[in-house]
Short mmCIF file of C-alpha atoms (C1' of nucleotides) in Angstrom, two decimals:
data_model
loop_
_atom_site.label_atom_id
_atom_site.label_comp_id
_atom_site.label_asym_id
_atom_site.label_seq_id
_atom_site.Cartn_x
_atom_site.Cartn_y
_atom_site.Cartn_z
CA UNK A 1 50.29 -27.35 1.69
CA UNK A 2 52.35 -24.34 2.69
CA UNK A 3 51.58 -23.30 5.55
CA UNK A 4 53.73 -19.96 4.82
CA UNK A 5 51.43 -18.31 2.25
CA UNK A 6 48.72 -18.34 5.33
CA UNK A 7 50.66 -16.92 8.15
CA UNK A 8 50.46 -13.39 7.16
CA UNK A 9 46.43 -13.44 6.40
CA UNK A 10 46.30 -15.06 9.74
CA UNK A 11 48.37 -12.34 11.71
CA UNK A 12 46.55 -9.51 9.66
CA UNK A 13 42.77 -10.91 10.65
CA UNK A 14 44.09 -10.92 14.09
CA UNK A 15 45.58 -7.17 14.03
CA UNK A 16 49.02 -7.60 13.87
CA UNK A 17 51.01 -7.30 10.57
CA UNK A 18 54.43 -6.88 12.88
CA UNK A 19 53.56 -10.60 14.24
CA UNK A 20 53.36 -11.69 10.48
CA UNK A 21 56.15 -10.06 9.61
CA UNK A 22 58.52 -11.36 12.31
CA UNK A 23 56.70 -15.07 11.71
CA UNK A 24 57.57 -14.67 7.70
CA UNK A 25 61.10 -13.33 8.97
CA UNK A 26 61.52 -17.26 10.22
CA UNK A 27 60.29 -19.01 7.28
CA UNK A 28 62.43 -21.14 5.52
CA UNK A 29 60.84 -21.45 2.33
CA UNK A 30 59.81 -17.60 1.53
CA UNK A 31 57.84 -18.38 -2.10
CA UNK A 32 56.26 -15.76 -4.30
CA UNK A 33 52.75 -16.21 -2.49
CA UNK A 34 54.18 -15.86 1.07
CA UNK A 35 55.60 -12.80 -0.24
CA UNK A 36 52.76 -11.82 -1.62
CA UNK A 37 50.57 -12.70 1.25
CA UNK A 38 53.00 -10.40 3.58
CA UNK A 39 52.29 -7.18 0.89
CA UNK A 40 48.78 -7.52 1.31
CA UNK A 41 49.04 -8.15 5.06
CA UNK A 42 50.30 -4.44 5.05
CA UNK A 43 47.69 -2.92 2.30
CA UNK A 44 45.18 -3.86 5.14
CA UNK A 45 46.90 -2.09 8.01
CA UNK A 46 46.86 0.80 5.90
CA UNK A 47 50.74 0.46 5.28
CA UNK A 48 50.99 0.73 1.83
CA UNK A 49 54.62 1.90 2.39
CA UNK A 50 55.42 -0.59 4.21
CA UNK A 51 54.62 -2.73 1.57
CA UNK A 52 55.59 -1.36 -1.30
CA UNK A 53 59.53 -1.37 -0.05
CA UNK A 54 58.74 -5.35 0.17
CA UNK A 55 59.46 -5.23 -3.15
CA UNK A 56 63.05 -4.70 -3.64
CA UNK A 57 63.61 -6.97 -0.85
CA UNK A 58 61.43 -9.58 -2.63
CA UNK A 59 64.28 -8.72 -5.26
CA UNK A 60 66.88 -8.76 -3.35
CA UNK A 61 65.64 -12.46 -2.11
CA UNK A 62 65.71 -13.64 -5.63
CA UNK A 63 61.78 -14.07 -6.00
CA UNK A 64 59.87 -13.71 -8.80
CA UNK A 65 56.97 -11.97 -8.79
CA UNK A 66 53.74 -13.25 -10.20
CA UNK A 67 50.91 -11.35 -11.35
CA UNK A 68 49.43 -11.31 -8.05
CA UNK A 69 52.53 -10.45 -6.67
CA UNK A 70 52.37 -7.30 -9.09
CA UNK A 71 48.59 -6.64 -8.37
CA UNK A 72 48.83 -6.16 -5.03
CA UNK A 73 51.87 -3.67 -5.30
CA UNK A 74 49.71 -1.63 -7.75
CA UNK A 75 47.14 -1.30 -5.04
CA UNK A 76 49.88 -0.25 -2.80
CA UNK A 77 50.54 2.28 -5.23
CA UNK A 78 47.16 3.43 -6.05
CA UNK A 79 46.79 3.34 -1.98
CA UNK A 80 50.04 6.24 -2.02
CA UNK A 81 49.22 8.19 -5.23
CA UNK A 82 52.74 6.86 -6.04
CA UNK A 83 52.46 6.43 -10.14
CA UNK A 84 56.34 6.81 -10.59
CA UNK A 85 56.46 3.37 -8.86
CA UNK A 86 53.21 2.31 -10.34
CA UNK A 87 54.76 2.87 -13.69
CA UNK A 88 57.67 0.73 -12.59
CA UNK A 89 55.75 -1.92 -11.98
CA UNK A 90 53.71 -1.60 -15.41
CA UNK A 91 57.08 -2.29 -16.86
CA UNK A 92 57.56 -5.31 -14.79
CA UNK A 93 54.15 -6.42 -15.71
CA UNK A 94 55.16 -5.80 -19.81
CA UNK A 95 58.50 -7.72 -18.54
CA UNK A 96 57.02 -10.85 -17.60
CA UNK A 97 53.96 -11.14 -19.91
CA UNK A 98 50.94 -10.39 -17.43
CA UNK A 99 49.22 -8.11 -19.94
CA UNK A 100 46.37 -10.12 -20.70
CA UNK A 101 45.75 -10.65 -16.77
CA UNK A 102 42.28 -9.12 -16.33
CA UNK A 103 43.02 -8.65 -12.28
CA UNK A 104 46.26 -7.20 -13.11
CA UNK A 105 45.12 -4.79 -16.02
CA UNK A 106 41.94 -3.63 -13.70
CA UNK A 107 44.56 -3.03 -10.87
CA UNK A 108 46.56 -1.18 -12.98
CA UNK A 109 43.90 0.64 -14.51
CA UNK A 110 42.60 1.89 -11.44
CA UNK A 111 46.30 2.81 -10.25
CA UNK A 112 46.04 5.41 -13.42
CA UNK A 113 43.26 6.42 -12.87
CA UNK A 114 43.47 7.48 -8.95
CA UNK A 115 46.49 9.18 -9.68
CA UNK A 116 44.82 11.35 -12.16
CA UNK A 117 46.28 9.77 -15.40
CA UNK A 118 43.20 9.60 -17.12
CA UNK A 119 44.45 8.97 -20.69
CA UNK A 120 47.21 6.19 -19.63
CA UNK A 121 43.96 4.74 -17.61
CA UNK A 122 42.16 4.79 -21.16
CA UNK A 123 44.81 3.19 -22.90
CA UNK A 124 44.88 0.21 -20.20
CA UNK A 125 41.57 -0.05 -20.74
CA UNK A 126 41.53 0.09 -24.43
CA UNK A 127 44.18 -2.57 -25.17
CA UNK A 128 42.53 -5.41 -22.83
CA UNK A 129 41.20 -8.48 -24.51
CA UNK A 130 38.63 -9.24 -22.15
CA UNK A 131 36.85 -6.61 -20.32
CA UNK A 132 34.70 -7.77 -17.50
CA UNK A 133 32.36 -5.76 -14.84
CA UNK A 134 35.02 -4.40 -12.98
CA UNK A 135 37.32 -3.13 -15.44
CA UNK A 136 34.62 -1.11 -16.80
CA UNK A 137 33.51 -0.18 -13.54
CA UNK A 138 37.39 1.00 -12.77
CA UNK A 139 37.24 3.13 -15.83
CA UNK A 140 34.04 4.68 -14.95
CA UNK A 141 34.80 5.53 -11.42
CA UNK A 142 38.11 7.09 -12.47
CA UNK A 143 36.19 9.16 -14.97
CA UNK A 144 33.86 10.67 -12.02
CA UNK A 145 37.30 10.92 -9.91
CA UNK A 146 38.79 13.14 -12.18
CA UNK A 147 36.09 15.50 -12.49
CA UNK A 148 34.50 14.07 -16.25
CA UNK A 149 30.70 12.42 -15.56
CA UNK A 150 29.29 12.95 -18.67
CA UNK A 151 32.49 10.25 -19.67
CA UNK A 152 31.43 8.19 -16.84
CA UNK A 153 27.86 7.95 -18.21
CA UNK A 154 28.68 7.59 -21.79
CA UNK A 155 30.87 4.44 -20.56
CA UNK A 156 27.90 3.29 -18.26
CA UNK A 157 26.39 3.17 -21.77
CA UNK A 158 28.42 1.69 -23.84
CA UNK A 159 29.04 -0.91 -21.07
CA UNK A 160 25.82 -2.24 -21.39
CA UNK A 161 25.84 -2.21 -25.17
CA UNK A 162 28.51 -4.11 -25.15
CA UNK A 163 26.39 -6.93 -23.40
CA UNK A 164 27.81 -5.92 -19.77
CA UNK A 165 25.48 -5.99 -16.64
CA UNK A 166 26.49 -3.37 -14.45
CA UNK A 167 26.45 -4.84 -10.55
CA UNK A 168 25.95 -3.02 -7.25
CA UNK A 169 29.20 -1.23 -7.65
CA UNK A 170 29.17 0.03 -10.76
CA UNK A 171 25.40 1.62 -10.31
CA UNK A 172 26.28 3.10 -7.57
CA UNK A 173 29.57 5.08 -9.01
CA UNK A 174 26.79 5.42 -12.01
CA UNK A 175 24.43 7.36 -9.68
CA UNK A 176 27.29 9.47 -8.54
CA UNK A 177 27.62 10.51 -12.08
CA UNK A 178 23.95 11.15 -12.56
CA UNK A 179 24.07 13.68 -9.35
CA UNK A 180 26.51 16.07 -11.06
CA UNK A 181 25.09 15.89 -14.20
CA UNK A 182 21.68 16.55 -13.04
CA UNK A 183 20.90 13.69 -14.98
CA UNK A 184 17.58 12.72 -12.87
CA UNK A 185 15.68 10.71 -15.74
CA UNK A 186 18.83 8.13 -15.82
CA UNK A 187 18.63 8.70 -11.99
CA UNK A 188 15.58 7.23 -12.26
CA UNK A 189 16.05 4.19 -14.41
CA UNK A 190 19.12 3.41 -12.34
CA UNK A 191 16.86 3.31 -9.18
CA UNK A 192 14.36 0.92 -11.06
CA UNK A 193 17.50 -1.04 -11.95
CA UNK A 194 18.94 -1.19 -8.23
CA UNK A 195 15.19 -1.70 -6.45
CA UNK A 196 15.23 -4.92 -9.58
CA UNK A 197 17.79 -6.30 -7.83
CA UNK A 198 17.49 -5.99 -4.23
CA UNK A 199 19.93 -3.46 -3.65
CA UNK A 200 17.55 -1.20 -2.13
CA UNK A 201 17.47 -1.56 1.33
CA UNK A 202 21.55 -1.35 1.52
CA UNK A 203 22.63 1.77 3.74
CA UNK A 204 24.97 3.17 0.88
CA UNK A 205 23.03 2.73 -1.77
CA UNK A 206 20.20 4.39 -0.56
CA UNK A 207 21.90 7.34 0.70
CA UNK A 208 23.73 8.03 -2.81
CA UNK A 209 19.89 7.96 -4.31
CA UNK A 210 18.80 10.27 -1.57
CA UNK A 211 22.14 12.76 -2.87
CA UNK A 212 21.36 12.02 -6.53
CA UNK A 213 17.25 13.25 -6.32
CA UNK A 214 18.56 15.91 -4.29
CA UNK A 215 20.85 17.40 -6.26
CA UNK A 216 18.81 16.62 -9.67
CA UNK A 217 16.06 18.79 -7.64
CA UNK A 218 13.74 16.55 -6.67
CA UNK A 219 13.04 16.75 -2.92
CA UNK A 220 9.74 14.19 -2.89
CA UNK A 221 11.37 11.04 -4.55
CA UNK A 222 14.56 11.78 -2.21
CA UNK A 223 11.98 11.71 0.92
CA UNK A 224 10.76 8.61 -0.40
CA UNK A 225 13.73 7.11 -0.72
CA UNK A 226 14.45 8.03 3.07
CA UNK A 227 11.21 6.85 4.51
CA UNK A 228 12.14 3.53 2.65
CA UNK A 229 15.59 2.93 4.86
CA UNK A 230 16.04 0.45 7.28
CA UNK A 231 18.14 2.72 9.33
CA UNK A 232 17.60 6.30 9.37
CA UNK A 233 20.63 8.11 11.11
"C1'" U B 1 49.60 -39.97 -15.44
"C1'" A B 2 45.58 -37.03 -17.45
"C1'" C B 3 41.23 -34.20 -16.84
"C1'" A B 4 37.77 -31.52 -13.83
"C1'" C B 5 36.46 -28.78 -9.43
"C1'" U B 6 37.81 -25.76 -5.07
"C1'" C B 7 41.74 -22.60 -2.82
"C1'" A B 8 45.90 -16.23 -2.54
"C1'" A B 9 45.23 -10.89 -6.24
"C1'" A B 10 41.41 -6.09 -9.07
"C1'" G B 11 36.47 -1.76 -8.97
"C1'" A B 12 32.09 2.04 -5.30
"C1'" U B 13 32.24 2.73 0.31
"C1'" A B 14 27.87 7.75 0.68
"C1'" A B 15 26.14 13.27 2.28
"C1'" G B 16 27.52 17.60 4.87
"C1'" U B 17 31.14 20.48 7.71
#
RNA sequence: UACACUCAAAGAUAAGU
């Protein structure tokens, strides 16, 4: 085992990402996932900066990155709105082969999308070979990001035609969608889809349902909804 | 030695002001 790919996880559950950094500093053997493990270490202290300038020292180390290595500087990226690096690294991921990663692709799918390039989102999207929950999910968020529900829902659609259950995740962002469309009969069916599978009682999820009847103009199923929480704050 | 399994990476995080 190395014990250097679990230092920086270690240091970052126990709030310090300078105490991982100074313990990685020591390592002998710095390997792609120790490297990797240190980026990520700073994504969760909210140092995306910090993490992204890892990379050319990762470089300058003579490490490869993998594709994990890559993902995680995307979601640095994403994390600073930073797509001139994040199209740097989507050479780097053409570079070394890691298009058909579906963590990679969804990563950098999401990096396009949060930083408003809708269209180079799409064409991530498009050119995957396998497109599971959360790629979908990516696409469809991005869509409400950037200001285009009626997208988002026509995805949500198509989705599921194509034999794709959405999750907790996705009907949520999906009931986001419905609010600013004023779509309340979709509203609805989503709610019969989330109470289906036990994702009623969650905080989250029944506040966005409370927003969504609201703003689809329907005050008594909203109330309902409320009187339904476990926690009413 | 081979095979299998497990082990690091991706999506929402609400409303209002």
């Amino acid at each position: 085992i190395d014990l250097g790919n679990y230092i920086a996880p270690m240091f970052v559950e126990s709030g310090s990402v300078t105490d991982a950094q100074h313990a990685f500093d020591r390592l002998l053997h710095r390997t792609e996932h120790s490297w990797t493990s240190l980026i990520l270490g700073y994504i969760d202290c909210g140092q995306a900066q910090a993490a992204l300038s890892l990379h050319q020292k990762m470089q300058e180390d003579g490490v490869n990155p993998s594709c994990f290595t890559l993902t995680a500087l995307l979601k640095a990226c994403t994390r600073l709105k930073d797509i001139d690096n994040g199209r740097q690294i989507h050479e780097e991921v053409k570079k070394h082969g890691f298009e058909g990663d579906v963590f990679l692709c969804s990563a950098l799918l999401d990096m396009y999308a949060k930083c408003g390039a809708i269209l180079e989102a799409e064409e991530v999207f498009e050119r995957l070979p396998v497109r599971n929950v959360v790629c979908w999910t990516a696409l469809i968020a991005g869509y409400i990001e950037n200001g285009f529900a009626e997208q988002a829902l026509k995805c949500f659609n198509r989705m599921q035609t194509e034999g794709i259950t959405p999750d907790a995740v996705t009907l949520l962002c999906s009931l986001k969608a419905c609010s600013s469309m004023r779509a309340l009969d979709l509203g609805r069916q989503i709610h019969t889809d989330i109470v289906q599978k036990k994702h009623e009682r969650d905080v989250i999820v029944g506040n966005t349902l409370i927003d969504m009847y609201i703003k689809c103009g329907s005050i008594e199923e909203a109330h309902e909804v409320f009187d339904k929480l476990p926690v009413q704050d």
